[in-house]
mmCIF file of C-alpha atoms in Angstrom:
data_model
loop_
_atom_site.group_PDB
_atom_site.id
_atom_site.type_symbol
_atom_site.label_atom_id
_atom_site.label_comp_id
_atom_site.label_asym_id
_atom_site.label_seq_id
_atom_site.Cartn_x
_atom_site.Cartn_y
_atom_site.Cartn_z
ATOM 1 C CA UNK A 1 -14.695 4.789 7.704
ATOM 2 C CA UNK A 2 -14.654 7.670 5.632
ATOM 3 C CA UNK A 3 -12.937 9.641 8.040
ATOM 4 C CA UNK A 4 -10.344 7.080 8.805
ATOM 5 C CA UNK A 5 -9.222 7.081 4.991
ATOM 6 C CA UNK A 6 -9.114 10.386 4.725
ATOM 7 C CA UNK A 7 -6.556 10.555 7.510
ATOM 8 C CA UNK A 8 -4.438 7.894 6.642
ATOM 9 C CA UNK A 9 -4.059 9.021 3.050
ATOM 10 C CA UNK A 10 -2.630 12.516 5.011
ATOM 11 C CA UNK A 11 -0.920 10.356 7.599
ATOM 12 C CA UNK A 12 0.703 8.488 4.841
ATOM 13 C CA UNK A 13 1.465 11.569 2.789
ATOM 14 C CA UNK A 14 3.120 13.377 5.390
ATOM 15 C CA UNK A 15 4.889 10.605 6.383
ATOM 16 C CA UNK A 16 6.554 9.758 2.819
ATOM 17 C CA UNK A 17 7.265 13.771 2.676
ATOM 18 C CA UNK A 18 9.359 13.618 6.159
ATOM 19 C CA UNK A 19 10.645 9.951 6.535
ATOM 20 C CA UNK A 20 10.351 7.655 3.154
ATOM 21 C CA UNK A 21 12.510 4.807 5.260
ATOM 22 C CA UNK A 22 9.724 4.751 7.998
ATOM 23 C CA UNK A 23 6.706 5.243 5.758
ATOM 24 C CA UNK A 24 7.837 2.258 3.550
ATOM 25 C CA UNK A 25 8.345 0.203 6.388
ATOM 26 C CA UNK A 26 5.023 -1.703 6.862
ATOM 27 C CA UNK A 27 2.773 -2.056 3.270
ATOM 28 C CA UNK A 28 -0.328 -1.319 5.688
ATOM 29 C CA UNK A 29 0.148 2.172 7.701
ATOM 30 C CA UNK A 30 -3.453 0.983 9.823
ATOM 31 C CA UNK A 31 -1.965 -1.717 11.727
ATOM 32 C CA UNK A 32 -1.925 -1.577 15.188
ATOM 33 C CA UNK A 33 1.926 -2.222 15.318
ATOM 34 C CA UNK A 34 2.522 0.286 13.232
ATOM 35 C CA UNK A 35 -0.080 3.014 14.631
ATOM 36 C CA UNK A 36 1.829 2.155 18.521
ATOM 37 C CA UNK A 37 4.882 3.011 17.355
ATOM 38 C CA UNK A 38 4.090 6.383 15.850
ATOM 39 C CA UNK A 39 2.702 7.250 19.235
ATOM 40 C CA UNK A 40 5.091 5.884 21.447
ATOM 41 C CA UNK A 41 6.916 8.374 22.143
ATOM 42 C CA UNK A 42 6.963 12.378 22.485
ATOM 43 C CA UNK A 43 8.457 12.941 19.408
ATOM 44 C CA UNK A 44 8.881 11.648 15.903
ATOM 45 C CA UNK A 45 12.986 11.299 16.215
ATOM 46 C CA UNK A 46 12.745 9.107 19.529
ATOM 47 C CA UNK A 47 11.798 6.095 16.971
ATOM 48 C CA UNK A 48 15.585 6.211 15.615
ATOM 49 C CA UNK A 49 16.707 5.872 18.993
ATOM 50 C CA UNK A 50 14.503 2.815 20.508
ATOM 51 C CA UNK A 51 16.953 -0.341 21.672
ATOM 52 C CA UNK A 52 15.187 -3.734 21.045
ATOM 53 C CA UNK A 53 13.654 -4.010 24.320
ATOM 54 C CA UNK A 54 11.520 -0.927 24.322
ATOM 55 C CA UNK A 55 10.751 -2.044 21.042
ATOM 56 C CA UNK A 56 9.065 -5.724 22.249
ATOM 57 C CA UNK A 57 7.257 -3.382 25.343
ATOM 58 C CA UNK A 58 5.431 -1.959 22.417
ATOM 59 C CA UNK A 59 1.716 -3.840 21.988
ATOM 60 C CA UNK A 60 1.468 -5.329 18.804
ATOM 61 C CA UNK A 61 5.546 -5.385 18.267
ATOM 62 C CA UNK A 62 7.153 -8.791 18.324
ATOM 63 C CA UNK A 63 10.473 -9.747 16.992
ATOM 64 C CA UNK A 64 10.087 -9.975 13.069
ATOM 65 C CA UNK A 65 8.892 -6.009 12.941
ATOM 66 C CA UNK A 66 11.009 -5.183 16.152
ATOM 67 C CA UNK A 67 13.750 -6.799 13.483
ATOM 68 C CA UNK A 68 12.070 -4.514 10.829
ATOM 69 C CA UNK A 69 12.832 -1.438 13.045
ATOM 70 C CA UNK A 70 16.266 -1.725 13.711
ATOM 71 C CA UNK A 71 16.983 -2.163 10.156
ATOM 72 C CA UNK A 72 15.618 1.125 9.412
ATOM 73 C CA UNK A 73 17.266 2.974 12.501
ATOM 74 C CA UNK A 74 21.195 1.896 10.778
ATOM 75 C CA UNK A 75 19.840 4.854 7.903
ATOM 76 C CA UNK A 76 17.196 6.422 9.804
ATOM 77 C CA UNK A 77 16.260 9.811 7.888
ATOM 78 C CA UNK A 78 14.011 12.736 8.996
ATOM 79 C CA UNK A 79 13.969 16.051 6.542
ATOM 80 C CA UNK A 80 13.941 19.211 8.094
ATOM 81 C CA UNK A 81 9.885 19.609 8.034
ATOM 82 C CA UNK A 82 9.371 16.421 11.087
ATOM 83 C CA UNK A 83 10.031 19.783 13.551
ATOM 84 C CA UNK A 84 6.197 20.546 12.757
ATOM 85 C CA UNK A 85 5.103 18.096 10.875
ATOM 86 C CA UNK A 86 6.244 15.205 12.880
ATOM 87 C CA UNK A 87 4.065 16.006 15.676
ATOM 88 C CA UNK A 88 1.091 16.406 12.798
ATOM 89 C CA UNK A 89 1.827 12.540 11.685
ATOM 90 C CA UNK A 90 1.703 11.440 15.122
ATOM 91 C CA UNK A 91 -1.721 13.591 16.202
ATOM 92 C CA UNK A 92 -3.316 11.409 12.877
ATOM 93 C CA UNK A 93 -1.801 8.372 14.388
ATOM 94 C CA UNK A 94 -3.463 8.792 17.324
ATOM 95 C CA UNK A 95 -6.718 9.813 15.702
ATOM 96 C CA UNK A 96 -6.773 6.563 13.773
ATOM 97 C CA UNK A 97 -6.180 4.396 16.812
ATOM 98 C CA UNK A 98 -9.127 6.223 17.994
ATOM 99 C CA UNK A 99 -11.627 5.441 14.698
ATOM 100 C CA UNK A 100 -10.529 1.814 14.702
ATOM 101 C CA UNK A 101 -11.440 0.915 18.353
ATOM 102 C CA UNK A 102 -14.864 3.189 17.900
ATOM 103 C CA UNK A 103 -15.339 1.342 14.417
ATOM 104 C CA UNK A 104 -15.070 -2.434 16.464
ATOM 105 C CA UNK A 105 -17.201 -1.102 19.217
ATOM 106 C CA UNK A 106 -19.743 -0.538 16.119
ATOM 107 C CA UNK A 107 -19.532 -3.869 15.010
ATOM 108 C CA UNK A 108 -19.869 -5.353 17.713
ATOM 109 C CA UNK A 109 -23.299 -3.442 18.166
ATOM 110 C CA UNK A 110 -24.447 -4.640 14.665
ATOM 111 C CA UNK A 111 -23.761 -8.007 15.170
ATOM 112 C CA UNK A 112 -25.726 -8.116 18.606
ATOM 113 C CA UNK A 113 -28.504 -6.146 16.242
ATOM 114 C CA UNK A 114 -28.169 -9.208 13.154
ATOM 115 C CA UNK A 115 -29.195 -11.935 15.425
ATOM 116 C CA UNK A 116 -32.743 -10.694 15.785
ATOM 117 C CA UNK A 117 -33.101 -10.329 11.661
ATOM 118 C CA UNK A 118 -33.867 -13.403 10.021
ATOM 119 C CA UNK A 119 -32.896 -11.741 6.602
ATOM 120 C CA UNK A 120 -29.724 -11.184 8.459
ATOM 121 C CA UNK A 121 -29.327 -14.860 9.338
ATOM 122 C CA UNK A 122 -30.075 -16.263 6.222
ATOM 123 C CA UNK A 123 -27.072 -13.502 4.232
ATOM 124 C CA UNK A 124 -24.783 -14.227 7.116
ATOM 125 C CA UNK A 125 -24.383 -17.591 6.608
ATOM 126 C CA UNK A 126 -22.994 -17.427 2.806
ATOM 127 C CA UNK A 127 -19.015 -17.277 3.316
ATOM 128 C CA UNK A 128 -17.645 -13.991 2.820
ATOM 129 C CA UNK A 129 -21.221 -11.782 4.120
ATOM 130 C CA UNK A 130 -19.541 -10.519 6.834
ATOM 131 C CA UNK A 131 -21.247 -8.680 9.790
ATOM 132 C CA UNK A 132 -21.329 -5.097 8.228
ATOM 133 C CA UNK A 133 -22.517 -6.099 4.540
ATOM 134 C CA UNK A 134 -24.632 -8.054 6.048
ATOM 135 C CA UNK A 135 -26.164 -5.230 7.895
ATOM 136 C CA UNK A 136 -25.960 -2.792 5.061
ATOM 137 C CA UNK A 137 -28.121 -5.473 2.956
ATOM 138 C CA UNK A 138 -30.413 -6.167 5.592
ATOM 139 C CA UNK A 139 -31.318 -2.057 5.888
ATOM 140 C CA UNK A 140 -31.349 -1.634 2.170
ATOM 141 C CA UNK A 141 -33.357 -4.066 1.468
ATOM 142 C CA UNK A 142 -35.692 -4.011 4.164
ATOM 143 C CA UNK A 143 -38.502 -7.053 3.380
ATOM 144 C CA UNK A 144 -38.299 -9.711 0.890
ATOM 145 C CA UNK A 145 -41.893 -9.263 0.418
ATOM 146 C CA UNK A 146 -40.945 -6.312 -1.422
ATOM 147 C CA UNK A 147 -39.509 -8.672 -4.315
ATOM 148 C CA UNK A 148 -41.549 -10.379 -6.873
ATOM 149 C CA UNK A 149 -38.626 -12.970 -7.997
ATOM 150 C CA UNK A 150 -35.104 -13.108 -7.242
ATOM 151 C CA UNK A 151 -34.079 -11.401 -10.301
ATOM 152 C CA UNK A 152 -36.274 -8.169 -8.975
ATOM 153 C CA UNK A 153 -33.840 -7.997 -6.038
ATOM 154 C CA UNK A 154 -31.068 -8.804 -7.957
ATOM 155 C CA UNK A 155 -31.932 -5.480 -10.350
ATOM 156 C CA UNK A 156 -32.282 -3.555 -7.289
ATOM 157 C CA UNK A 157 -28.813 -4.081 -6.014
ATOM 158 C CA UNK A 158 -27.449 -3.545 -9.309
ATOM 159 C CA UNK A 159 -26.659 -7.524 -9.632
ATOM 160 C CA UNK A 160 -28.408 -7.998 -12.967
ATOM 161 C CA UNK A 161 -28.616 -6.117 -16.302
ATOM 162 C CA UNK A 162 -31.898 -5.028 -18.397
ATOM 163 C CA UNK A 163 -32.929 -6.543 -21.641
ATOM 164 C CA UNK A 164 -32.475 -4.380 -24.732
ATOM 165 C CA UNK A 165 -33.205 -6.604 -27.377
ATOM 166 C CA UNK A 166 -34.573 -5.495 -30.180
ATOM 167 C CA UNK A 167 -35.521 -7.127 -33.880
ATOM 168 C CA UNK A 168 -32.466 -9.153 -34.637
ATOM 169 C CA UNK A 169 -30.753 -7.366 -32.471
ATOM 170 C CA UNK A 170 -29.659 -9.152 -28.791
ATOM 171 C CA UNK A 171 -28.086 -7.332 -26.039
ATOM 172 C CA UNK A 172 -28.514 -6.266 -22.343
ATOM 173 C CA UNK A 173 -27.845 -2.727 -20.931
ATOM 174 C CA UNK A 174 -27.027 -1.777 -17.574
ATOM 175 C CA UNK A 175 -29.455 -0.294 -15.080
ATOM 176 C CA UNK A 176 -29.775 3.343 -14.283
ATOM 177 C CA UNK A 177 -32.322 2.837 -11.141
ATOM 178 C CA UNK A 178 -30.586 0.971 -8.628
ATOM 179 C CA UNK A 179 -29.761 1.376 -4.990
ATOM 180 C CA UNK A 180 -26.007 2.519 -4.880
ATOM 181 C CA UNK A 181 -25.581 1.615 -1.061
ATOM 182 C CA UNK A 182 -27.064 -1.794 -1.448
ATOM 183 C CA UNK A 183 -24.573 -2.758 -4.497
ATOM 184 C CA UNK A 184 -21.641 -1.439 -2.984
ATOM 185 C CA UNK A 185 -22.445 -3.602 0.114
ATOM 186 C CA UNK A 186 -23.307 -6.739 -2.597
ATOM 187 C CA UNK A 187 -19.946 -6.222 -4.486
ATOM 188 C CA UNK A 188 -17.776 -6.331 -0.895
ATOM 189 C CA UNK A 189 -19.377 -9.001 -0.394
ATOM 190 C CA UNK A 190 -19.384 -11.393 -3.270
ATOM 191 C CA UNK A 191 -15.646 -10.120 -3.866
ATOM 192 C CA UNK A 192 -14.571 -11.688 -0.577
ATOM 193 C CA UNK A 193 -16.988 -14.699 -1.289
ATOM 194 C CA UNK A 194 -14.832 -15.653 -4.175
ATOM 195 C CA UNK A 195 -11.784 -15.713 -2.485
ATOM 196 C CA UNK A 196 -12.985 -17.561 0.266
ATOM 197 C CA UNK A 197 -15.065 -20.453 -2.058
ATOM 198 C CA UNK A 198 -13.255 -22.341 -4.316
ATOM 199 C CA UNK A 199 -16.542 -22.771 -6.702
ATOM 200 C CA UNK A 200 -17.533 -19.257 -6.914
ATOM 201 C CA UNK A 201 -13.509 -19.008 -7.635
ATOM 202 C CA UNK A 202 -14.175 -21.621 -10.545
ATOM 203 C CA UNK A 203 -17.517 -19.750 -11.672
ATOM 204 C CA UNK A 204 -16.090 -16.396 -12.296
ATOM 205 C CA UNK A 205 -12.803 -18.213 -14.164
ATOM 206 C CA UNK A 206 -15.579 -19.914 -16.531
ATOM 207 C CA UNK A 207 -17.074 -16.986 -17.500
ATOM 208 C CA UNK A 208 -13.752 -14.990 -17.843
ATOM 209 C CA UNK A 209 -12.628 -17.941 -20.037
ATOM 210 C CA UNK A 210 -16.018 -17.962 -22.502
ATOM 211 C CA UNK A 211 -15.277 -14.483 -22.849
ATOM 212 C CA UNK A 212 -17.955 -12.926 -20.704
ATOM 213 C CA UNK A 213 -17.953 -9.695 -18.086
ATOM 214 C CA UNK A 214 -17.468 -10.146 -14.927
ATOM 215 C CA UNK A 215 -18.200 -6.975 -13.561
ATOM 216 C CA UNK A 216 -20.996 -7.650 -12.100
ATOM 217 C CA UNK A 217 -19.125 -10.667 -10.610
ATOM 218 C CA UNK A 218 -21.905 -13.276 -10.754
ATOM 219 C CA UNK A 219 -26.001 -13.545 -10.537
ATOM 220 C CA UNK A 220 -27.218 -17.043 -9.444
ATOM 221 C CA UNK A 221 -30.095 -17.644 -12.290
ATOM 222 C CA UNK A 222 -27.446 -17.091 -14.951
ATOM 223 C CA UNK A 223 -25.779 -20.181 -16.496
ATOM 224 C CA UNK A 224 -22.163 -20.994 -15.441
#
């Protein structure tokens, strides 16, 4: 993953440097539409030149970006620079093709691996836990038995905050000692779970409207 974003930012950079039309074409420069058409052909320039046909032969193309294409070609530009670094743009086209299908092979590894981990069941099934959070939590958290109460966990993935009362004084602070891995996973995760559940959806507006932080996006023990 790490690798594929660093190419695609250069991918994208180079591409807004030699050919802003084509570059701005498609909000996502990952898609697979997108990615075959860099690479169809020998050189950058042969895009400009593609009739509608050879366009729909393309995998991934149908007729609404086919449509896209040929509105680009009527003021097709390429600066001088697509001489070398066309063939750059279309090397890290090729390269992310090549990370996305070894990045689904992978997943479809760890999801073979989840349905032997009962931890793994039991994530999976809240809506938006996909296969590689899942996973992620699963290895970072290794046993529940490791867990005195669910608030425990919940410091250990960074999911809850620390007590700092003092006197008259009431407040929480934010932990220092947390597992970075497992919280990044837990954030994905809960951030796609409230766009996919209407009441988590509802919880986080509550809290937003009574004025409190929703950074931490949402702990189940705390009062909604």
């Amino acid at each position: 993953m790490d690798e594929k974003v660093v190419v695609l930012n250069r991918m994208q950079a180079d591409l807004q440097a030699v050919s802003p039309g084509l570059a701005d074409m498609v909000e996502y420069k990952d898609g697979v539409a997108f990615l075959n058409l860099l690479t169809c052909r020998p050189n950058l320039q042969d895009l400009s030149r593609l009739d509608k046909k050879e366009l729909l032969s393309i995998r991934g193309i149908g007729e609404a970006f086919a449509g896209r294409v040929i509105k680009w070609q009527k003021k097709a530009y390429f600066s001088r620079e697509v001489a070398y670094v066309g063939p750059m743009i279309m090397e890290d086209a090729r390269r992310i093709i090549e990370i996305k299908k070894s990045i689904n092979e992978l997943e479809e590894k760890i999801e073979d691996i989840l349905k032997s981990s009962r931890l793994a069941e039991t994530i999976g099934s809240i809506p938006g836990f996909g296969a590689v959070c899942t996973a992620e939590l699963v290895a970072e958290i290794g046993t529940m038995e490791r867990f005195s109460s669910e608030r425990s966990l919940a410091l250990y993935l960074g999911m809850a905050s620390l007590d700092k009362s003092s006197g008259k004084c009431q407040g929480t602070r934010t932990p220092t000692q947390i597992n970075k891995r497992g919280k990044a996973a837990m954030m994905t995760a809960v951030a796609h779970n409230i766009r996919k559940v209407e009441e988590s959806k509802n919880t986080i507006k509550r809290k937003e409207v009574r004025g409190k932080a929703t950074t931490r996006l949402f702990v189940p023990w705390e009062d909604t």
